[in-house]
Amino acid sequence: MKLYLDQRDPNWDRDEEKNAFTPQHMDELMALLSPCMYRVRLLVILCDTWAAQLAAMRTLRSMNPPQYLKRLELHRMGNAYITLRAPPGSAEALPTRLFRGLPMPSLHRVALNGVFVDYSTFRNLRVLEMSKMPVEHMPSLEVFAAVLKGSPRLNRLSLNGACAKLEVLCEKGSRYQDWKPIRMAHLQELLIFNLISEYAIFATKIIDAPDVRFLHIAHMADPAEAELFIRHLTGRYPKVSILMVDAVACADKAVYALWLMTMPVTYLMFSRVPEAFVDALLLERSDDEGNVYWSQMRLVCPHLEALQISDWNSVGGANVYRIWKATKAHAMPLKALFVSSKDLETMEENDKYWTRQTGILSEVPAGCRPELNERYGLI
């Protein structure tokens, strides 16, 4: 049995006290769910408020581990960070221990968004997605490391404004001066969003994942922070074939170029990045008079086959044209240009014309993930 419980209010004004779906509604739903939980293989719960999510978690806390549950997702879609009113030391003020804190050997996929639970019982995971966690409720490094060590076949790790609690690693005198990165031989997808550089660098130091094929970094708005993180990533993941960069504000094209050169990227998605990112993709060489020719541009991603633009207006048709023209001049033309349906509707006529003339334009409907095509290296 697969269960999706969507308790979101489309007219909600983000007031935690006012929502069409109350904790009582969630209690009633969970009461219906409890008797058949033993048959559930997939459980996804979406709601807006803490009150509704806590009502669901109270029920999950008291249940025995479902025998066949393979995938669990708890999403609190409302305000990112709020203060709980539960008394200090009470059960609701602590990370919730799901399913009586007992092992769940069948559970392979966990996604927790805006909720904090006790991670100590998670083992044998293939997918772990953590989102929107205040620092005080992040799992300790010991607990997080235990989850990773207990999940040697983890394939996807997503850290979106969430991570283990920050510690100083590999420095003399620190508690973790002898830290050895956890080997994650099967990790192929790594996503890091909404973390300051200190946390983002810390997250990548925790693990040793030499076979990452899919790397997505996003939402690092401070140029100095972004540059520090890009420098740290340079050479760290030499097998990345699918790269996505969104709203990363490094302004130094040399830093971008040195990083891009270390990866055999075949599929690139970018949006809301400085002009320096496009300049880095096409390192221009000019003659003595300052003239630049397409054939004299050095492509830092010579294996590039597909380009996805998720926010056309933030990139600009002229920049996309520069990339397409340079790859064509080097006899390594792009084979696919992916643009969202929404962007195609608002695109200027001139851009519509030349993109269609290329013969490589593909419209991407909402929710579609063209990068999952195995030709781009993600198996």
Short mmCIF file of C-alpha atoms in Angstrom, two decimals:
data_model
loop_
_atom_site.label_atom_id
_atom_site.label_comp_id
_atom_site.label_asym_id
_atom_site.label_seq_id
_atom_site.Cartn_x
_atom_site.Cartn_y
_atom_site.Cartn_z
CA MET A 1 0.00 0.00 0.00
CA LYS A 2 1.23 3.52 -0.83
CA LEU A 3 -0.17 6.47 1.14
CA TYR A 4 0.14 10.17 0.36
CA LEU A 5 -1.43 12.44 3.00
CA ASP A 6 -1.56 16.02 1.73
CA GLN A 7 -2.83 18.31 4.49
CA ARG A 8 -1.79 21.63 2.96
CA ASP A 9 -4.08 24.66 2.88
CA PRO A 10 -3.80 26.54 -0.46
CA ASN A 11 -5.20 29.70 1.15
CA TRP A 12 -2.96 29.67 4.23
CA ASP A 13 -1.46 33.05 5.23
CA ARG A 14 1.45 31.45 7.16
CA ASP A 15 -0.10 32.12 10.56
CA GLU A 16 0.69 28.99 12.58
CA GLU A 17 -2.54 29.40 14.55
CA LYS A 18 -4.79 29.63 11.50
CA ASN A 19 -4.93 26.78 9.03
CA ALA A 20 -7.84 24.96 7.47
CA PHE A 21 -6.29 21.63 8.46
CA THR A 22 -6.04 21.31 12.22
CA PRO A 23 -4.24 18.79 14.43
CA GLN A 24 -7.64 17.17 15.01
CA HIS A 25 -7.93 16.50 11.28
CA MET A 26 -4.49 14.89 11.32
CA ASP A 27 -5.39 12.79 14.39
CA GLU A 28 -8.46 11.50 12.58
CA LEU A 29 -6.43 10.59 9.50
CA MET A 30 -3.72 8.88 11.52
CA ALA A 31 -6.37 6.91 13.44
CA LEU A 32 -7.56 5.53 10.10
CA LEU A 33 -3.99 4.80 9.06
CA SER A 34 -2.84 2.98 12.19
CA PRO A 35 -4.73 -0.33 11.72
CA CYS A 36 -3.37 -0.81 8.18
CA MET A 37 0.13 0.54 8.73
CA TYR A 38 1.56 -2.97 8.61
CA ARG A 39 0.71 -3.05 4.87
CA VAL A 40 2.20 0.34 3.98
CA ARG A 41 5.31 0.38 1.81
CA LEU A 42 5.42 4.12 1.15
CA LEU A 43 4.24 6.91 3.47
CA VAL A 44 4.40 10.59 2.53
CA ILE A 45 2.88 13.24 4.81
CA LEU A 46 2.70 16.90 3.76
CA CYS A 47 1.31 19.67 5.95
CA ASP A 48 1.83 23.35 6.68
CA THR A 49 2.00 23.81 10.43
CA TRP A 50 3.97 22.39 13.31
CA ALA A 51 0.79 21.49 15.16
CA ALA A 52 -0.42 19.24 12.35
CA GLN A 53 2.99 17.66 11.83
CA LEU A 54 3.39 16.97 15.56
CA ALA A 55 0.01 15.27 15.60
CA ALA A 56 1.21 12.90 12.86
CA MET A 57 4.54 12.32 14.60
CA ARG A 58 2.84 11.49 17.89
CA THR A 59 1.08 8.61 16.20
CA LEU A 60 4.23 7.44 14.38
CA ARG A 61 6.14 7.58 17.65
CA SER A 62 3.82 5.08 19.32
CA MET A 63 3.64 2.62 16.39
CA ASN A 64 5.70 -0.52 16.03
CA PRO A 65 8.01 -0.48 12.98
CA PRO A 66 5.98 -1.35 9.86
CA GLN A 67 7.34 -4.55 8.43
CA TYR A 68 7.24 -3.48 4.78
CA LEU A 69 7.85 0.28 4.97
CA LYS A 70 10.52 1.18 2.41
CA ARG A 71 10.05 4.93 2.02
CA LEU A 72 9.15 7.59 4.60
CA GLU A 73 8.75 11.29 3.89
CA LEU A 74 7.62 13.94 6.38
CA HIS A 75 7.32 17.44 4.93
CA ARG A 76 6.37 20.53 6.90
CA MET A 77 5.95 23.01 4.08
CA GLY A 78 5.24 26.15 6.13
CA ASN A 79 7.48 28.60 7.96
CA ALA A 80 11.09 27.44 7.83
CA TYR A 81 12.12 28.13 11.41
CA ILE A 82 9.77 28.63 14.34
CA THR A 83 10.00 28.30 18.11
CA LEU A 84 8.15 25.39 19.64
CA ARG A 85 6.08 26.13 22.71
CA ALA A 86 6.52 22.72 24.30
CA PRO A 87 7.98 22.88 27.84
CA PRO A 88 11.73 22.19 28.02
CA GLY A 89 12.37 18.51 28.64
CA SER A 90 8.97 17.39 27.40
CA ALA A 91 8.68 14.67 24.77
CA GLU A 92 7.55 17.13 22.10
CA ALA A 93 10.51 19.45 22.76
CA LEU A 94 12.97 16.67 21.93
CA PRO A 95 13.69 15.08 18.55
CA THR A 96 10.90 12.58 18.02
CA ARG A 97 11.91 8.92 18.06
CA LEU A 98 9.74 7.32 15.39
CA PHE A 99 8.30 3.81 15.67
CA ARG A 100 9.30 3.38 19.32
CA GLY A 101 12.95 3.84 18.41
CA LEU A 102 13.17 0.28 17.11
CA PRO A 103 15.17 -0.78 14.03
CA MET A 104 13.47 -0.59 10.63
CA PRO A 105 15.41 -2.94 8.35
CA SER A 106 13.07 -2.49 5.38
CA LEU A 107 13.34 1.33 5.34
CA HIS A 108 15.65 2.50 2.54
CA ARG A 109 14.50 6.03 1.73
CA VAL A 110 14.00 8.88 4.22
CA ALA A 111 13.13 12.52 3.48
CA LEU A 112 12.63 14.91 6.40
CA ASN A 113 11.68 18.49 5.60
CA GLY A 114 11.22 21.02 8.37
CA VAL A 115 10.86 18.38 11.09
CA PHE A 116 13.39 17.04 13.56
CA VAL A 117 13.44 13.44 14.61
CA ASP A 118 15.88 11.09 16.26
CA TYR A 119 18.16 9.86 13.48
CA SER A 120 19.87 7.22 15.58
CA THR A 121 17.61 4.37 14.39
CA PHE A 122 18.16 4.95 10.66
CA ARG A 123 20.35 2.33 9.01
CA ASN A 124 20.71 0.69 5.58
CA LEU A 125 19.44 3.79 3.78
CA ARG A 126 19.78 4.28 0.03
CA VAL A 127 18.42 7.85 0.04
CA LEU A 128 18.67 10.48 2.80
CA GLU A 129 17.20 13.95 2.31
CA MET A 130 17.35 16.54 5.10
CA SER A 131 15.80 20.01 4.79
CA LYS A 132 15.13 23.13 6.87
CA MET A 133 16.66 22.36 10.25
CA PRO A 134 17.59 24.96 12.88
CA VAL A 135 21.11 24.44 14.20
CA GLU A 136 20.00 23.38 17.66
CA HIS A 137 17.94 20.52 16.23
CA MET A 138 20.47 19.15 13.77
CA PRO A 139 21.77 15.67 14.63
CA SER A 140 25.13 15.50 16.34
CA LEU A 141 28.13 14.48 14.26
CA GLU A 142 28.25 11.14 16.13
CA VAL A 143 24.63 10.34 15.27
CA PHE A 144 24.95 11.52 11.67
CA ALA A 145 28.16 9.56 11.20
CA ALA A 146 26.49 6.44 12.61
CA VAL A 147 23.70 6.76 10.02
CA LEU A 148 26.23 7.08 7.19
CA LYS A 149 28.43 4.25 8.42
CA GLY A 150 25.34 2.09 8.85
CA SER A 151 24.24 2.90 5.29
CA PRO A 152 27.20 1.82 3.15
CA ARG A 153 25.04 1.63 0.00
CA LEU A 154 23.70 5.19 0.33
CA ASN A 155 23.14 6.46 -3.21
CA ARG A 156 21.71 9.95 -2.70
CA LEU A 157 22.44 12.53 0.00
CA SER A 158 20.61 15.86 0.00
CA LEU A 159 21.41 18.57 2.55
CA ASN A 160 19.09 21.57 2.17
CA GLY A 161 19.61 23.99 5.03
CA ALA A 162 20.42 20.96 7.17
CA CYS A 163 23.47 19.01 8.20
CA ALA A 164 25.15 17.53 11.25
CA LYS A 165 26.00 20.01 14.00
CA LEU A 166 29.16 21.88 13.11
CA GLU A 167 32.44 20.54 14.51
CA VAL A 168 36.10 21.28 13.83
CA LEU A 169 37.63 18.36 11.94
CA CYS A 170 41.27 17.32 11.52
CA GLU A 171 42.78 20.21 13.48
CA LYS A 172 45.22 19.68 16.31
CA GLY A 173 43.61 20.09 19.70
CA SER A 174 40.07 19.67 18.40
CA ARG A 175 37.79 16.91 19.58
CA TYR A 176 37.89 15.38 16.10
CA GLN A 177 41.55 15.96 15.25
CA ASP A 178 41.89 12.35 14.08
CA TRP A 179 38.71 12.36 12.01
CA LYS A 180 38.76 10.11 8.99
CA PRO A 181 36.14 10.80 6.29
CA ILE A 182 33.48 8.13 6.01
CA ARG A 183 33.93 6.16 2.83
CA MET A 184 30.72 6.28 0.77
CA ALA A 185 31.64 4.11 -2.21
CA HIS A 186 28.10 3.98 -3.64
CA LEU A 187 27.16 7.65 -3.26
CA GLN A 188 26.33 9.00 -6.72
CA GLU A 189 24.11 12.01 -6.01
CA LEU A 190 25.12 14.87 -3.70
CA LEU A 191 22.96 17.97 -3.26
CA ILE A 192 23.96 20.92 -1.06
CA PHE A 193 21.58 23.89 -0.76
CA ASN A 194 21.11 26.85 1.57
CA LEU A 195 24.22 26.32 3.68
CA ILE A 196 26.86 28.91 4.50
CA SER A 197 30.31 27.94 3.26
CA GLU A 198 31.48 26.81 6.70
CA TYR A 199 28.68 24.24 6.93
CA ALA A 200 28.90 23.26 3.25
CA ILE A 201 32.64 22.59 3.53
CA PHE A 202 32.10 20.71 6.79
CA ALA A 203 29.48 18.51 5.13
CA THR A 204 31.85 17.50 2.34
CA LYS A 205 34.66 16.81 4.82
CA ILE A 206 32.53 14.31 6.71
CA ILE A 207 32.45 11.92 3.77
CA ASP A 208 34.77 10.51 1.16
CA ALA A 209 32.66 9.98 -1.96
CA PRO A 210 34.94 9.56 -4.98
CA ASP A 211 32.21 8.24 -7.31
CA VAL A 212 29.73 11.13 -7.13
CA ARG A 213 28.24 11.55 -10.62
CA PHE A 214 25.50 14.10 -9.88
CA LEU A 215 26.37 17.32 -8.03
CA HIS A 216 23.86 20.08 -7.34
CA ILE A 217 24.83 23.19 -5.37
CA ALA A 218 22.44 26.07 -4.81
CA HIS A 219 21.63 29.24 -2.88
CA MET A 220 24.93 30.70 -1.76
CA ALA A 221 24.34 34.41 -2.25
CA ASP A 222 27.49 35.88 -0.69
CA PRO A 223 30.29 36.09 -3.31
CA ALA A 224 33.08 35.50 -0.77
CA GLU A 225 31.27 32.51 0.74
CA ALA A 226 30.55 31.07 -2.71
CA GLU A 227 34.16 31.48 -3.83
CA LEU A 228 35.44 29.74 -0.70
CA PHE A 229 33.15 26.78 -1.30
CA ILE A 230 33.96 26.50 -5.02
CA ARG A 231 37.67 26.49 -4.21
CA HIS A 232 37.07 23.70 -1.71
CA LEU A 233 35.14 21.64 -4.28
CA THR A 234 37.87 21.93 -6.93
CA GLY A 235 39.21 18.46 -7.63
CA ARG A 236 37.10 16.80 -4.94
CA TYR A 237 34.60 15.03 -7.24
CA PRO A 238 36.45 14.07 -10.43
CA LYS A 239 33.68 11.87 -11.87
CA VAL A 240 30.80 14.37 -11.91
CA SER A 241 29.01 14.16 -15.26
CA ILE A 242 25.79 15.96 -14.24
CA LEU A 243 26.33 19.38 -12.69
CA MET A 244 23.69 21.81 -11.50
CA VAL A 245 24.50 25.29 -10.21
CA ASP A 246 21.75 27.63 -9.02
CA ALA A 247 22.15 31.02 -7.34
CA VAL A 248 25.83 30.57 -6.45
CA ALA A 249 27.32 34.05 -6.48
CA CYS A 250 31.06 33.57 -6.95
CA ALA A 251 32.22 36.47 -9.11
CA ASP A 252 35.66 35.14 -10.15
CA LYS A 253 35.62 33.35 -13.49
CA ALA A 254 39.07 31.84 -12.87
CA VAL A 255 37.77 30.10 -9.74
CA TYR A 256 34.81 28.71 -11.68
CA ALA A 257 37.02 27.63 -14.60
CA LEU A 258 39.54 25.76 -12.44
CA TRP A 259 36.67 23.92 -10.77
CA LEU A 260 34.83 23.05 -13.99
CA MET A 261 38.02 21.69 -15.56
CA THR A 262 38.25 18.98 -12.89
CA MET A 263 34.96 17.30 -13.91
CA PRO A 264 33.90 15.47 -17.11
CA VAL A 265 30.57 17.30 -17.27
CA THR A 266 28.21 16.10 -19.99
CA TYR A 267 24.99 17.66 -18.60
CA LEU A 268 24.96 21.17 -17.19
CA MET A 269 22.09 23.08 -15.60
CA PHE A 270 22.61 26.60 -14.32
CA SER A 271 20.52 29.62 -13.42
CA ARG A 272 20.81 32.85 -11.46
CA VAL A 273 24.60 32.89 -11.58
CA PRO A 274 26.93 35.85 -12.27
CA GLU A 275 28.20 36.58 -15.78
CA ALA A 276 31.53 35.17 -14.57
CA PHE A 277 30.10 31.64 -14.74
CA VAL A 278 29.38 31.88 -18.47
CA ASP A 279 32.73 33.59 -19.01
CA ALA A 280 34.39 30.66 -17.24
CA LEU A 281 32.70 28.16 -19.56
CA LEU A 282 34.18 30.02 -22.53
CA LEU A 283 37.70 31.22 -21.77
CA GLU A 284 38.20 33.76 -24.51
CA ARG A 285 41.51 34.16 -26.30
CA SER A 286 42.02 37.39 -28.23
CA ASP A 287 44.58 38.42 -30.82
CA ASP A 288 46.93 41.39 -30.54
CA GLU A 289 44.16 43.76 -31.58
CA GLY A 290 41.71 42.40 -29.04
CA ASN A 291 39.54 40.54 -31.54
CA VAL A 292 37.88 37.38 -30.25
CA TYR A 293 36.96 34.48 -32.52
CA TRP A 294 34.66 31.60 -31.65
CA SER A 295 37.30 29.03 -32.61
CA GLN A 296 39.79 30.63 -30.24
CA MET A 297 37.61 30.05 -27.20
CA ARG A 298 38.71 27.29 -24.89
CA LEU A 299 35.84 25.10 -23.74
CA VAL A 300 36.40 24.16 -20.11
CA CYS A 301 33.73 21.42 -20.42
CA PRO A 302 34.73 19.71 -23.68
CA HIS A 303 32.44 16.73 -23.02
CA LEU A 304 29.31 18.88 -22.68
CA GLU A 305 26.34 17.39 -24.53
CA ALA A 306 23.28 18.91 -22.88
CA LEU A 307 22.47 22.29 -21.41
CA GLN A 308 19.45 23.01 -19.23
CA ILE A 309 18.39 26.54 -18.41
CA SER A 310 15.89 26.53 -15.56
CA ASP A 311 15.40 30.31 -15.44
CA TRP A 312 15.91 31.75 -18.91
CA ASN A 313 15.56 35.39 -17.91
CA SER A 314 18.23 35.11 -15.22
CA VAL A 315 20.74 33.72 -17.72
CA GLY A 316 19.81 35.64 -20.86
CA GLY A 317 19.44 34.42 -24.41
CA ALA A 318 22.71 36.08 -25.45
CA ASN A 319 24.71 33.99 -22.97
CA VAL A 320 23.05 30.75 -24.04
CA TYR A 321 23.78 31.68 -27.66
CA ARG A 322 27.45 32.25 -26.80
CA ILE A 323 27.73 28.74 -25.37
CA TRP A 324 25.93 27.10 -28.29
CA LYS A 325 27.97 29.01 -30.90
CA ALA A 326 31.30 28.19 -29.21
CA THR A 327 30.56 24.47 -28.97
CA LYS A 328 29.53 24.43 -32.62
CA ALA A 329 32.71 26.26 -33.67
CA HIS A 330 34.79 23.59 -31.94
CA ALA A 331 32.97 20.79 -33.79
CA MET A 332 31.55 19.69 -30.45
CA PRO A 333 28.01 21.06 -30.75
CA LEU A 334 25.45 20.63 -28.01
CA LYS A 335 23.07 17.75 -28.61
CA ALA A 336 20.27 19.04 -26.37
CA LEU A 337 19.03 22.34 -24.99
CA PHE A 338 16.38 21.95 -22.30
CA VAL A 339 14.10 24.87 -21.46
CA SER A 340 11.07 24.83 -19.18
CA SER A 341 7.57 25.20 -20.58
CA LYS A 342 7.11 28.35 -18.49
CA ASP A 343 10.24 29.98 -19.93
CA LEU A 344 9.26 29.12 -23.49
CA GLU A 345 6.00 31.01 -23.01
CA THR A 346 7.77 34.22 -21.92
CA MET A 347 10.86 33.99 -24.12
CA GLU A 348 11.54 36.82 -26.57
CA GLU A 349 10.69 36.06 -30.18
CA ASN A 350 14.31 36.35 -31.30
CA ASP A 351 15.38 33.73 -28.74
CA LYS A 352 12.49 31.48 -29.74
CA TYR A 353 13.61 31.69 -33.34
CA TRP A 354 17.30 30.86 -32.95
CA THR A 355 16.75 28.14 -30.32
CA ARG A 356 14.29 26.36 -32.60
CA GLN A 357 16.66 26.77 -35.53
CA THR A 358 19.37 24.88 -33.66
CA GLY A 359 17.28 21.71 -33.88
CA ILE A 360 18.25 20.73 -30.32
CA LEU A 361 15.58 22.55 -28.29
CA SER A 362 13.45 20.40 -25.97
CA GLU A 363 10.60 21.64 -23.80
CA VAL A 364 10.73 20.46 -20.18
CA PRO A 365 7.31 20.13 -18.51
CA ALA A 366 7.08 20.82 -14.78
CA GLY A 367 8.43 17.91 -12.75
CA CYS A 368 10.35 16.35 -15.63
CA ARG A 369 14.00 15.43 -15.01
CA PRO A 370 15.79 15.00 -18.35
CA GLU A 371 19.16 14.61 -16.61
CA LEU A 372 18.14 11.12 -15.51
CA ASN A 373 18.79 9.83 -19.02
CA GLU A 374 21.51 7.22 -18.54
CA ARG A 375 23.56 8.69 -21.37
CA TYR A 376 24.64 11.49 -19.03
CA GLY A 377 26.39 9.10 -16.66
CA LEU A 378 23.92 8.52 -13.83
CA ILE A 379 23.15 4.84 -13.60
#
